[in-house]
PDB file of N, CA, C and O in Angstrom:
ATOM      1  N   UNK A   1     131.185 -73.803  48.892  1.00 76.00           N
ATOM      2  CA  UNK A   1     132.148 -72.704  48.963  1.00 76.00           C
ATOM      3  C   UNK A   1     132.539 -72.458  50.466  1.00 76.00           C
ATOM      4  O   UNK A   1     133.645 -72.112  50.679  1.00 76.00           O
ATOM      5  N   UNK A   2     131.643 -72.646  51.343  1.00 86.00           N
ATOM      6  CA  UNK A   2     132.002 -72.414  52.759  1.00 86.00           C
ATOM      7  C   UNK A   2     133.157 -73.348  53.189  1.00 86.00           C
ATOM      8  O   UNK A   2     134.082 -72.908  53.869  1.00 86.00           O
ATOM      9  N   UNK A   3     133.136 -74.576  52.722  1.00 86.00           N
ATOM     10  CA  UNK A   3     134.162 -75.526  53.053  1.00 86.00           C
ATOM     11  C   UNK A   3     135.512 -75.090  52.449  1.00 86.00           C
ATOM     12  O   UNK A   3     136.571 -75.228  53.121  1.00 86.00           O
ATOM     13  N   UNK A   4     135.510 -74.547  51.276  1.00 84.00           N
ATOM     14  CA  UNK A   4     136.725 -74.009  50.654  1.00 84.00           C
ATOM     15  C   UNK A   4     137.316 -72.911  51.445  1.00 84.00           C
ATOM     16  O   UNK A   4     138.540 -72.875  51.682  1.00 84.00           O
ATOM     17  N   UNK A   5     136.507 -71.962  51.815  1.00 86.00           N
ATOM     18  CA  UNK A   5     137.046 -70.799  52.598  1.00 86.00           C
ATOM     19  C   UNK A   5     137.518 -71.306  53.953  1.00 86.00           C
ATOM     20  O   UNK A   5     138.476 -70.755  54.468  1.00 86.00           O
ATOM     21  N   UNK A   6     136.856 -72.307  54.515  1.00 89.00           N
ATOM     22  CA  UNK A   6     137.329 -72.868  55.804  1.00 89.00           C
ATOM     23  C   UNK A   6     138.699 -73.520  55.583  1.00 89.00           C
ATOM     24  O   UNK A   6     139.588 -73.354  56.391  1.00 89.00           O
ATOM     25  N   UNK A   7     138.854 -74.213  54.412  1.00 86.00           N
ATOM     26  CA  UNK A   7     140.136 -74.854  54.138  1.00 86.00           C
ATOM     27  C   UNK A   7     141.264 -73.867  53.945  1.00 86.00           C
ATOM     28  O   UNK A   7     142.347 -74.115  54.314  1.00 86.00           O
ATOM     29  N   UNK A   8     140.880 -72.690  53.438  1.00 85.00           N
ATOM     30  CA  UNK A   8     141.909 -71.637  53.210  1.00 85.00           C
ATOM     31  C   UNK A   8     142.197 -70.890  54.507  1.00 85.00           C
ATOM     32  O   UNK A   8     143.145 -70.136  54.574  1.00 85.00           O
ATOM     33  N   UNK A   9     141.302 -71.054  55.523  1.00 86.00           N
ATOM     34  CA  UNK A   9     141.476 -70.280  56.731  1.00 86.00           C
ATOM     35  C   UNK A   9     141.014 -68.870  56.624  1.00 86.00           C
ATOM     36  O   UNK A   9     141.469 -67.937  57.272  1.00 86.00           O
ATOM     37  N   UNK A  10     140.073 -68.630  55.658  1.00 88.00           N
ATOM     38  CA  UNK A  10     139.610 -67.264  55.349  1.00 88.00           C
ATOM     39  C   UNK A  10     138.084 -67.173  55.480  1.00 88.00           C
ATOM     40  O   UNK A  10     137.489 -66.372  54.706  1.00 88.00           O
ATOM     41  N   UNK A  11     137.548 -67.837  56.441  1.00 90.00           N
ATOM     42  CA  UNK A  11     136.083 -67.846  56.540  1.00 90.00           C
ATOM     43  C   UNK A  11     135.502 -66.440  56.721  1.00 90.00           C
ATOM     44  O   UNK A  11     134.412 -66.141  56.186  1.00 90.00           O
ATOM     45  N   UNK A  12     136.185 -65.564  57.407  1.00 93.00           N
ATOM     46  CA  UNK A  12     135.638 -64.199  57.668  1.00 93.00           C
ATOM     47  C   UNK A  12     135.617 -63.288  56.467  1.00 93.00           C
ATOM     48  O   UNK A  12     134.950 -62.347  56.466  1.00 93.00           O
ATOM     49  N   UNK A  13     136.305 -63.725  55.389  1.00 93.00           N
ATOM     50  CA  UNK A  13     136.267 -62.924  54.130  1.00 93.00           C
ATOM     51  C   UNK A  13     135.360 -63.491  53.062  1.00 93.00           C
ATOM     52  O   UNK A  13     135.272 -62.939  51.970  1.00 93.00           O
ATOM     53  N   UNK A  14     134.615 -64.576  53.388  1.00 94.00           N
ATOM     54  CA  UNK A  14     133.723 -65.214  52.361  1.00 94.00           C
ATOM     55  C   UNK A  14     132.678 -64.252  51.807  1.00 94.00           C
ATOM     56  O   UNK A  14     132.515 -64.082  50.624  1.00 94.00           O
ATOM     57  N   UNK A  15     131.963 -63.603  52.671  1.00 95.00           N
ATOM     58  CA  UNK A  15     130.884 -62.668  52.271  1.00 95.00           C
ATOM     59  C   UNK A  15     131.444 -61.476  51.524  1.00 95.00           C
ATOM     60  O   UNK A  15     130.931 -61.081  50.488  1.00 95.00           O
ATOM     61  N   UNK A  16     132.499 -60.924  52.002  1.00 95.00           N
ATOM     62  CA  UNK A  16     133.191 -59.793  51.350  1.00 95.00           C
ATOM     63  C   UNK A  16     133.635 -60.191  49.944  1.00 95.00           C
ATOM     64  O   UNK A  16     133.402 -59.444  48.987  1.00 95.00           O
ATOM     65  N   UNK A  17     134.228 -61.310  49.861  1.00 94.00           N
ATOM     66  CA  UNK A  17     134.744 -61.785  48.518  1.00 94.00           C
ATOM     67  C   UNK A  17     133.576 -61.971  47.568  1.00 94.00           C
ATOM     68  O   UNK A  17     133.638 -61.544  46.425  1.00 94.00           O
ATOM     69  N   UNK A  18     132.532 -62.627  48.027  1.00 94.00           N
ATOM     70  CA  UNK A  18     131.392 -62.847  47.141  1.00 94.00           C
ATOM     71  C   UNK A  18     130.694 -61.523  46.718  1.00 94.00           C
ATOM     72  O   UNK A  18     130.313 -61.345  45.593  1.00 94.00           O
ATOM     73  N   UNK A  19     130.613 -60.571  47.614  1.00 96.00           N
ATOM     74  CA  UNK A  19     130.040 -59.305  47.297  1.00 96.00           C
ATOM     75  C   UNK A  19     130.908 -58.540  46.300  1.00 96.00           C
ATOM     76  O   UNK A  19     130.367 -57.991  45.338  1.00 96.00           O
ATOM     77  N   UNK A  20     132.180 -58.537  46.487  1.00 96.00           N
ATOM     78  CA  UNK A  20     133.079 -57.887  45.552  1.00 96.00           C
ATOM     79  C   UNK A  20     133.010 -58.531  44.130  1.00 96.00           C
ATOM     80  O   UNK A  20     133.023 -57.861  43.148  1.00 96.00           O
ATOM     81  N   UNK A  21     132.981 -59.874  44.111  1.00 96.00           N
ATOM     82  CA  UNK A  21     132.876 -60.529  42.852  1.00 96.00           C
ATOM     83  C   UNK A  21     131.542 -60.218  42.135  1.00 96.00           C
ATOM     84  O   UNK A  21     131.534 -60.000  40.889  1.00 96.00           O
ATOM     85  N   UNK A  22     130.455 -60.182  42.903  1.00 97.00           N
ATOM     86  CA  UNK A  22     129.177 -59.851  42.299  1.00 97.00           C
ATOM     87  C   UNK A  22     129.185 -58.430  41.753  1.00 97.00           C
ATOM     88  O   UNK A  22     128.720 -58.232  40.615  1.00 97.00           O
ATOM     89  N   UNK A  23     129.705 -57.471  42.512  1.00 97.00           N
ATOM     90  CA  UNK A  23     129.707 -56.073  42.102  1.00 97.00           C
ATOM     91  C   UNK A  23     130.583 -55.915  40.866  1.00 97.00           C
ATOM     92  O   UNK A  23     130.237 -55.164  39.921  1.00 97.00           O
ATOM     93  N   UNK A  24     131.694 -56.624  40.843  1.00 96.00           N
ATOM     94  CA  UNK A  24     132.577 -56.518  39.679  1.00 96.00           C
ATOM     95  C   UNK A  24     131.964 -57.136  38.444  1.00 96.00           C
ATOM     96  O   UNK A  24     132.079 -56.647  37.349  1.00 96.00           O
ATOM     97  N   UNK A  25     131.230 -58.248  38.634  1.00 96.00           N
ATOM     98  CA  UNK A  25     130.518 -58.846  37.472  1.00 96.00           C
ATOM     99  C   UNK A  25     129.426 -57.913  36.940  1.00 96.00           C
ATOM    100  O   UNK A  25     129.335 -57.755  35.748  1.00 96.00           O
ATOM    101  N   UNK A  26     128.711 -57.239  37.828  1.00 97.00           N
ATOM    102  CA  UNK A  26     127.751 -56.256  37.349  1.00 97.00           C
ATOM    103  C   UNK A  26     128.459 -55.095  36.650  1.00 97.00           C
ATOM    104  O   UNK A  26     128.043 -54.629  35.624  1.00 97.00           O
ATOM    105  N   UNK A  27     129.643 -54.725  37.161  1.00 97.00           N
ATOM    106  CA  UNK A  27     130.400 -53.699  36.551  1.00 97.00           C
ATOM    107  C   UNK A  27     130.872 -54.037  35.120  1.00 97.00           C
ATOM    108  O   UNK A  27     130.922 -53.168  34.229  1.00 97.00           O
ATOM    109  N   UNK A  28     131.194 -55.305  34.942  1.00 96.00           N
ATOM    110  CA  UNK A  28     131.575 -55.729  33.587  1.00 96.00           C
ATOM    111  C   UNK A  28     130.414 -55.639  32.675  1.00 96.00           C
ATOM    112  O   UNK A  28     130.581 -55.254  31.477  1.00 96.00           O
ATOM    113  N   UNK A  29     129.230 -55.990  33.093  1.00 96.00           N
ATOM    114  CA  UNK A  29     127.974 -55.868  32.306  1.00 96.00           C
ATOM    115  C   UNK A  29     127.707 -54.393  31.957  1.00 96.00           C
ATOM    116  O   UNK A  29     127.439 -54.035  30.814  1.00 96.00           O
ATOM    117  N   UNK A  30     127.773 -53.547  32.991  1.00 97.00           N
ATOM    118  CA  UNK A  30     127.559 -52.090  32.817  1.00 97.00           C
ATOM    119  C   UNK A  30     128.642 -51.543  31.894  1.00 97.00           C
ATOM    120  O   UNK A  30     128.300 -50.589  31.095  1.00 97.00           O
ATOM    121  N   UNK A  31     129.766 -52.190  31.845  1.00 95.00           N
ATOM    122  CA  UNK A  31     130.884 -51.749  31.045  1.00 95.00           C
ATOM    123  C   UNK A  31     130.610 -51.789  29.528  1.00 95.00           C
ATOM    124  O   UNK A  31     131.301 -51.169  28.738  1.00 95.00           O
ATOM    125  N   UNK A  32     129.576 -52.548  29.114  1.00 95.00           N
ATOM    126  CA  UNK A  32     129.167 -52.494  27.728  1.00 95.00           C
ATOM    127  C   UNK A  32     128.687 -51.162  27.294  1.00 95.00           C
ATOM    128  O   UNK A  32     128.772 -50.764  26.187  1.00 95.00           O
ATOM    129  N   UNK A  33     128.139 -50.398  28.279  1.00 96.00           N
ATOM    130  CA  UNK A  33     127.664 -49.028  28.012  1.00 96.00           C
ATOM    131  C   UNK A  33     128.688 -47.969  28.432  1.00 96.00           C
ATOM    132  O   UNK A  33     128.831 -46.967  27.770  1.00 96.00           O
ATOM    133  N   UNK A  34     129.342 -48.207  29.580  1.00 95.00           N
ATOM    134  CA  UNK A  34     130.315 -47.200  30.077  1.00 95.00           C
ATOM    135  C   UNK A  34     131.671 -47.939  30.303  1.00 95.00           C
ATOM    136  O   UNK A  34     131.829 -48.730  31.232  1.00 95.00           O
ATOM    137  N   UNK A  35     132.610 -47.628  29.438  1.00 94.00           N
ATOM    138  CA  UNK A  35     133.960 -48.299  29.410  1.00 94.00           C
ATOM    139  C   UNK A  35     134.640 -48.234  30.753  1.00 94.00           C
ATOM    140  O   UNK A  35     135.289 -49.218  31.187  1.00 94.00           O
ATOM    141  N   UNK A  36     134.564 -47.146  31.473  1.00 95.00           N
ATOM    142  CA  UNK A  36     135.241 -46.985  32.743  1.00 95.00           C
ATOM    143  C   UNK A  36     134.817 -48.063  33.718  1.00 95.00           C
ATOM    144  O   UNK A  36     135.646 -48.564  34.511  1.00 95.00           O
ATOM    145  N   UNK A  37     133.522 -48.460  33.713  1.00 96.00           N
ATOM    146  CA  UNK A  37     133.059 -49.482  34.603  1.00 96.00           C
ATOM    147  C   UNK A  37     133.783 -50.824  34.340  1.00 96.00           C
ATOM    148  O   UNK A  37     134.113 -51.563  35.263  1.00 96.00           O
ATOM    149  N   UNK A  38     133.981 -51.115  33.096  1.00 96.00           N
ATOM    150  CA  UNK A  38     134.701 -52.372  32.701  1.00 96.00           C
ATOM    151  C   UNK A  38     136.174 -52.331  33.178  1.00 96.00           C
ATOM    152  O   UNK A  38     136.701 -53.331  33.673  1.00 96.00           O
ATOM    153  N   UNK A  39     136.749 -51.177  33.020  1.00 96.00           N
ATOM    154  CA  UNK A  39     138.157 -51.084  33.481  1.00 96.00           C
ATOM    155  C   UNK A  39     138.336 -51.253  34.949  1.00 96.00           C
ATOM    156  O   UNK A  39     139.180 -51.975  35.396  1.00 96.00           O
ATOM    157  N   UNK A  40     137.496 -50.544  35.760  1.00 96.00           N
ATOM    158  CA  UNK A  40     137.562 -50.658  37.164  1.00 96.00           C
ATOM    159  C   UNK A  40     137.201 -52.101  37.664  1.00 96.00           C
ATOM    160  O   UNK A  40     137.906 -52.643  38.470  1.00 96.00           O
ATOM    161  N   UNK A  41     136.161 -52.632  37.037  1.00 97.00           N
ATOM    162  CA  UNK A  41     135.740 -53.948  37.431  1.00 97.00           C
ATOM    163  C   UNK A  41     136.788 -55.029  37.095  1.00 97.00           C
ATOM    164  O   UNK A  41     137.060 -55.939  37.902  1.00 97.00           O
ATOM    165  N   UNK A  42     137.326 -54.973  35.920  1.00 97.00           N
ATOM    166  CA  UNK A  42     138.342 -55.956  35.489  1.00 97.00           C
ATOM    167  C   UNK A  42     139.607 -55.800  36.377  1.00 97.00           C
ATOM    168  O   UNK A  42     140.211 -56.862  36.717  1.00 97.00           O
ATOM    169  N   UNK A  43     139.985 -54.602  36.708  1.00 97.00           N
ATOM    170  CA  UNK A  43     141.132 -54.461  37.628  1.00 97.00           C
ATOM    171  C   UNK A  43     140.832 -55.053  39.019  1.00 97.00           C
ATOM    172  O   UNK A  43     141.651 -55.739  39.549  1.00 97.00           O
ATOM    173  N   UNK A  44     139.635 -54.788  39.484  1.00 97.00           N
ATOM    174  CA  UNK A  44     139.221 -55.315  40.768  1.00 97.00           C
ATOM    175  C   UNK A  44     139.258 -56.820  40.788  1.00 97.00           C
ATOM    176  O   UNK A  44     139.726 -57.471  41.739  1.00 97.00           O
ATOM    177  N   UNK A  45     138.703 -57.433  39.719  1.00 97.00           N
ATOM    178  CA  UNK A  45     138.691 -58.882  39.610  1.00 97.00           C
ATOM    179  C   UNK A  45     140.113 -59.433  39.438  1.00 97.00           C
ATOM    180  O   UNK A  45     140.397 -60.542  39.971  1.00 97.00           O
ATOM    181  N   UNK A  46     140.926 -58.723  38.730  1.00 98.00           N
ATOM    182  CA  UNK A  46     142.317 -59.152  38.625  1.00 98.00           C
ATOM    183  C   UNK A  46     142.988 -59.227  39.951  1.00 98.00           C
ATOM    184  O   UNK A  46     143.684 -60.225  40.268  1.00 98.00           O
ATOM    185  N   UNK A  47     142.804 -58.175  40.773  1.00 97.00           N
ATOM    186  CA  UNK A  47     143.394 -58.119  42.124  1.00 97.00           C
ATOM    187  C   UNK A  47     142.787 -59.263  42.979  1.00 97.00           C
ATOM    188  O   UNK A  47     143.625 -59.942  43.693  1.00 97.00           O
ATOM    189  N   UNK A  48     141.506 -59.481  42.915  1.00 96.00           N
ATOM    190  CA  UNK A  48     140.946 -60.606  43.667  1.00 96.00           C
ATOM    191  C   UNK A  48     141.544 -61.956  43.252  1.00 96.00           C
ATOM    192  O   UNK A  48     141.846 -62.823  44.097  1.00 96.00           O
ATOM    193  N   UNK A  49     141.646 -62.144  41.927  1.00 96.00           N
ATOM    194  CA  UNK A  49     142.227 -63.410  41.452  1.00 96.00           C
ATOM    195  C   UNK A  49     143.682 -63.540  41.781  1.00 96.00           C
ATOM    196  O   UNK A  49     144.190 -64.661  42.028  1.00 96.00           O
ATOM    197  N   UNK A  50     144.410 -62.476  41.729  1.00 97.00           N
ATOM    198  CA  UNK A  50     145.844 -62.491  42.167  1.00 97.00           C
ATOM    199  C   UNK A  50     145.937 -62.948  43.594  1.00 97.00           C
ATOM    200  O   UNK A  50     146.785 -63.791  43.892  1.00 97.00           O
ATOM    201  N   UNK A  51     145.093 -62.397  44.425  1.00 95.00           N
ATOM    202  CA  UNK A  51     145.071 -62.810  45.855  1.00 95.00           C
ATOM    203  C   UNK A  51     144.663 -64.273  45.972  1.00 95.00           C
ATOM    204  O   UNK A  51     145.258 -64.983  46.781  1.00 95.00           O
ATOM    205  N   UNK A  52     143.678 -64.659  45.210  1.00 93.00           N
ATOM    206  CA  UNK A  52     143.198 -66.061  45.200  1.00 93.00           C
ATOM    207  C   UNK A  52     144.327 -67.000  44.743  1.00 93.00           C
ATOM    208  O   UNK A  52     144.522 -68.037  45.347  1.00 93.00           O
ATOM    209  N   UNK A  53     145.083 -66.599  43.747  1.00 95.00           N
ATOM    210  CA  UNK A  53     146.247 -67.392  43.261  1.00 95.00           C
ATOM    211  C   UNK A  53     147.263 -67.513  44.411  1.00 95.00           C
ATOM    212  O   UNK A  53     147.810 -68.614  44.579  1.00 95.00           O
ATOM    213  N   UNK A  54     147.493 -66.401  45.046  1.00 94.00           N
ATOM    214  CA  UNK A  54     148.447 -66.440  46.146  1.00 94.00           C
ATOM    215  C   UNK A  54     148.068 -67.403  47.222  1.00 94.00           C
ATOM    216  O   UNK A  54     148.908 -68.134  47.794  1.00 94.00           O
ATOM    217  N   UNK A  55     146.792 -67.391  47.621  1.00 94.00           N
ATOM    218  CA  UNK A  55     146.295 -68.323  48.643  1.00 94.00           C
ATOM    219  C   UNK A  55     146.422 -69.752  48.127  1.00 94.00           C
ATOM    220  O   UNK A  55     146.923 -70.641  48.910  1.00 94.00           O
ATOM    221  N   UNK A  56     146.103 -70.024  46.874  1.00 93.00           N
ATOM    222  CA  UNK A  56     146.236 -71.360  46.352  1.00 93.00           C
ATOM    223  C   UNK A  56     147.715 -71.853  46.416  1.00 93.00           C
ATOM    224  O   UNK A  56     147.960 -73.021  46.724  1.00 93.00           O
ATOM    225  N   UNK A  57     148.606 -70.949  46.026  1.00 94.00           N
ATOM    226  CA  UNK A  57     150.059 -71.338  46.099  1.00 94.00           C
ATOM    227  C   UNK A  57     150.497 -71.510  47.604  1.00 94.00           C
ATOM    228  O   UNK A  57     151.262 -72.450  47.852  1.00 94.00           O
ATOM    229  N   UNK A  58     150.005 -70.679  48.485  1.00 93.00           N
ATOM    230  CA  UNK A  58     150.397 -70.775  49.884  1.00 93.00           C
ATOM    231  C   UNK A  58     149.910 -72.099  50.524  1.00 93.00           C
ATOM    232  O   UNK A  58     150.680 -72.690  51.307  1.00 93.00           O
ATOM    233  N   UNK A  59     148.750 -72.579  50.171  1.00 92.00           N
ATOM    234  CA  UNK A  59     148.252 -73.815  50.730  1.00 92.00           C
ATOM    235  C   UNK A  59     148.693 -75.017  49.933  1.00 92.00           C
ATOM    236  O   UNK A  59     148.273 -76.114  50.214  1.00 92.00           O
ATOM    237  N   UNK A  60     149.512 -74.757  48.890  1.00 93.00           N
ATOM    238  CA  UNK A  60     150.105 -75.861  48.044  1.00 93.00           C
ATOM    239  C   UNK A  60     149.060 -76.657  47.332  1.00 93.00           C
ATOM    240  O   UNK A  60     149.147 -77.891  47.350  1.00 93.00           O
ATOM    241  N   UNK A  61     148.067 -76.028  46.715  1.00 92.00           N
ATOM    242  CA  UNK A  61     147.106 -76.678  45.913  1.00 92.00           C
ATOM    243  C   UNK A  61     147.824 -77.249  44.621  1.00 92.00           C
ATOM    244  O   UNK A  61     148.834 -76.704  44.222  1.00 92.00           O
ATOM    245  N   UNK A  62     147.189 -78.221  43.986  1.00 94.00           N
ATOM    246  CA  UNK A  62     147.784 -78.767  42.793  1.00 94.00           C
ATOM    247  C   UNK A  62     147.667 -77.798  41.635  1.00 94.00           C
ATOM    248  O   UNK A  62     146.956 -76.770  41.714  1.00 94.00           O
ATOM    249  N   UNK A  63     148.383 -78.092  40.557  1.00 95.00           N
ATOM    250  CA  UNK A  63     148.327 -77.244  39.357  1.00 95.00           C
ATOM    251  C   UNK A  63     146.899 -77.102  38.831  1.00 95.00           C
ATOM    252  O   UNK A  63     146.487 -75.995  38.515  1.00 95.00           O
ATOM    253  N   UNK A  64     146.180 -78.212  38.792  1.00 95.00           N
ATOM    254  CA  UNK A  64     144.782 -78.177  38.295  1.00 95.00           C
ATOM    255  C   UNK A  64     143.836 -77.387  39.198  1.00 95.00           C
ATOM    256  O   UNK A  64     142.939 -76.743  38.707  1.00 95.00           O
ATOM    257  N   UNK A  65     144.130 -77.393  40.473  1.00 93.00           N
ATOM    258  CA  UNK A  65     143.305 -76.622  41.371  1.00 93.00           C
ATOM    259  C   UNK A  65     143.609 -75.123  41.295  1.00 93.00           C
ATOM    260  O   UNK A  65     142.777 -74.285  41.504  1.00 93.00           O
ATOM    261  N   UNK A  66     144.844 -74.790  40.921  1.00 95.00           N
ATOM    262  CA  UNK A  66     145.317 -73.446  40.844  1.00 95.00           C
ATOM    263  C   UNK A  66     145.060 -72.854  39.443  1.00 95.00           C
ATOM    264  O   UNK A  66     144.838 -71.603  39.351  1.00 95.00           O
ATOM    265  N   UNK A  67     144.842 -73.609  38.457  1.00 96.00           N
ATOM    266  CA  UNK A  67     144.658 -73.160  37.065  1.00 96.00           C
ATOM    267  C   UNK A  67     143.506 -72.149  36.878  1.00 96.00           C
ATOM    268  O   UNK A  67     143.618 -71.185  36.205  1.00 96.00           O
ATOM    269  N   UNK A  68     142.281 -72.477  37.438  1.00 94.00           N
ATOM    270  CA  UNK A  68     141.204 -71.516  37.227  1.00 94.00           C
ATOM    271  C   UNK A  68     141.470 -70.089  37.764  1.00 94.00           C
ATOM    272  O   UNK A  68     141.168 -69.148  37.085  1.00 94.00           O
ATOM    273  N   UNK A  69     142.103 -70.017  38.927  1.00 94.00           N
ATOM    274  CA  UNK A  69     142.465 -68.715  39.487  1.00 94.00           C
ATOM    275  C   UNK A  69     143.406 -67.988  38.540  1.00 94.00           C
ATOM    276  O   UNK A  69     143.290 -66.739  38.277  1.00 94.00           O
ATOM    277  N   UNK A  70     144.420 -68.703  38.019  1.00 97.00           N
ATOM    278  CA  UNK A  70     145.338 -68.093  37.142  1.00 97.00           C
ATOM    279  C   UNK A  70     144.658 -67.676  35.803  1.00 97.00           C
ATOM    280  O   UNK A  70     144.901 -66.535  35.333  1.00 97.00           O
ATOM    281  N   UNK A  71     143.763 -68.519  35.262  1.00 97.00           N
ATOM    282  CA  UNK A  71     143.075 -68.190  33.993  1.00 97.00           C
ATOM    283  C   UNK A  71     142.227 -66.940  34.213  1.00 97.00           C
ATOM    284  O   UNK A  71     142.305 -66.004  33.353  1.00 97.00           O
ATOM    285  N   UNK A  72     141.446 -66.838  35.232  1.00 96.00           N
ATOM    286  CA  UNK A  72     140.573 -65.639  35.429  1.00 96.00           C
ATOM    287  C   UNK A  72     141.363 -64.427  35.772  1.00 96.00           C
ATOM    288  O   UNK A  72     140.964 -63.333  35.407  1.00 96.00           O
ATOM    289  N   UNK A  73     142.537 -64.570  36.449  1.00 97.00           N
ATOM    290  CA  UNK A  73     143.411 -63.444  36.709  1.00 97.00           C
ATOM    291  C   UNK A  73     143.939 -62.921  35.367  1.00 97.00           C
ATOM    292  O   UNK A  73     143.837 -61.721  35.125  1.00 97.00           O
ATOM    293  N   UNK A  74     144.417 -63.824  34.521  1.00 97.00           N
ATOM    294  CA  UNK A  74     144.959 -63.403  33.215  1.00 97.00           C
ATOM    295  C   UNK A  74     143.900 -62.823  32.369  1.00 97.00           C
ATOM    296  O   UNK A  74     144.120 -61.788  31.658  1.00 97.00           O
ATOM    297  N   UNK A  75     142.698 -63.391  32.342  1.00 97.00           N
ATOM    298  CA  UNK A  75     141.622 -62.854  31.520  1.00 97.00           C
ATOM    299  C   UNK A  75     141.223 -61.459  31.930  1.00 97.00           C
ATOM    300  O   UNK A  75     141.025 -60.560  31.067  1.00 97.00           O
ATOM    301  N   UNK A  76     141.106 -61.203  33.192  1.00 97.00           N
ATOM    302  CA  UNK A  76     140.776 -59.852  33.690  1.00 97.00           C
ATOM    303  C   UNK A  76     141.899 -58.861  33.417  1.00 97.00           C
ATOM    304  O   UNK A  76     141.638 -57.682  33.108  1.00 97.00           O
ATOM    305  N   UNK A  77     143.118 -59.325  33.487  1.00 97.00           N
ATOM    306  CA  UNK A  77     144.236 -58.382  33.123  1.00 97.00           C
ATOM    307  C   UNK A  77     144.208 -58.052  31.659  1.00 97.00           C
ATOM    308  O   UNK A  77     144.353 -56.883  31.299  1.00 97.00           O
ATOM    309  N   UNK A  78     143.858 -59.011  30.837  1.00 97.00           N
ATOM    310  CA  UNK A  78     143.716 -58.806  29.422  1.00 97.00           C
ATOM    311  C   UNK A  78     142.556 -57.783  29.113  1.00 97.00           C
ATOM    312  O   UNK A  78     142.745 -56.816  28.329  1.00 97.00           O
ATOM    313  N   UNK A  79     141.428 -57.966  29.742  1.00 95.00           N
ATOM    314  CA  UNK A  79     140.274 -57.046  29.603  1.00 95.00           C
ATOM    315  C   UNK A  79     140.757 -55.686  29.989  1.00 95.00           C
ATOM    316  O   UNK A  79     140.452 -54.644  29.302  1.00 95.00           O
ATOM    317  N   UNK A  80     141.442 -55.553  31.102  1.00 96.00           N
ATOM    318  CA  UNK A  80     141.871 -54.201  31.598  1.00 96.00           C
ATOM    319  C   UNK A  80     142.840 -53.566  30.605  1.00 96.00           C
ATOM    320  O   UNK A  80     142.704 -52.398  30.313  1.00 96.00           O
ATOM    321  N   UNK A  81     143.738 -54.313  30.053  1.00 95.00           N
ATOM    322  CA  UNK A  81     144.731 -53.758  29.128  1.00 95.00           C
ATOM    323  C   UNK A  81     144.143 -53.329  27.807  1.00 95.00           C
ATOM    324  O   UNK A  81     144.467 -52.262  27.316  1.00 95.00           O
ATOM    325  N   UNK A  82     143.211 -54.163  27.275  1.00 94.00           N
ATOM    326  CA  UNK A  82     142.677 -53.815  25.968  1.00 94.00           C
ATOM    327  C   UNK A  82     141.671 -52.650  25.956  1.00 94.00           C
ATOM    328  O   UNK A  82     141.401 -52.080  24.945  1.00 94.00           O
ATOM    329  N   UNK A  83     141.172 -52.313  27.185  1.00 86.00           N
ATOM    330  CA  UNK A  83     140.217 -51.195  27.240  1.00 86.00           C
ATOM    331  C   UNK A  83     140.979 -49.955  27.540  1.00 86.00           C
ATOM    332  O   UNK A  83     140.694 -48.906  27.453  1.00 86.00           O
TER     333      UNK A  83
END
């Protein structure tokens, strides 16, 4: 992962990104009990993935390299909408 963030030119955001992803993942699990946690977490992950998709497009990654970011962005938007 370090090499990927280096390739993106975003090394200083690596720890922050990982922390936000971890907290949002915990929030999705907590969301099984408290719906608001799922909504906030899925919205946060959607925003992170939207930014990740933007980075992938900016550095001109291939379609296959960009697809996971798009998929997780769409999945989190879906979770946010249905809750």
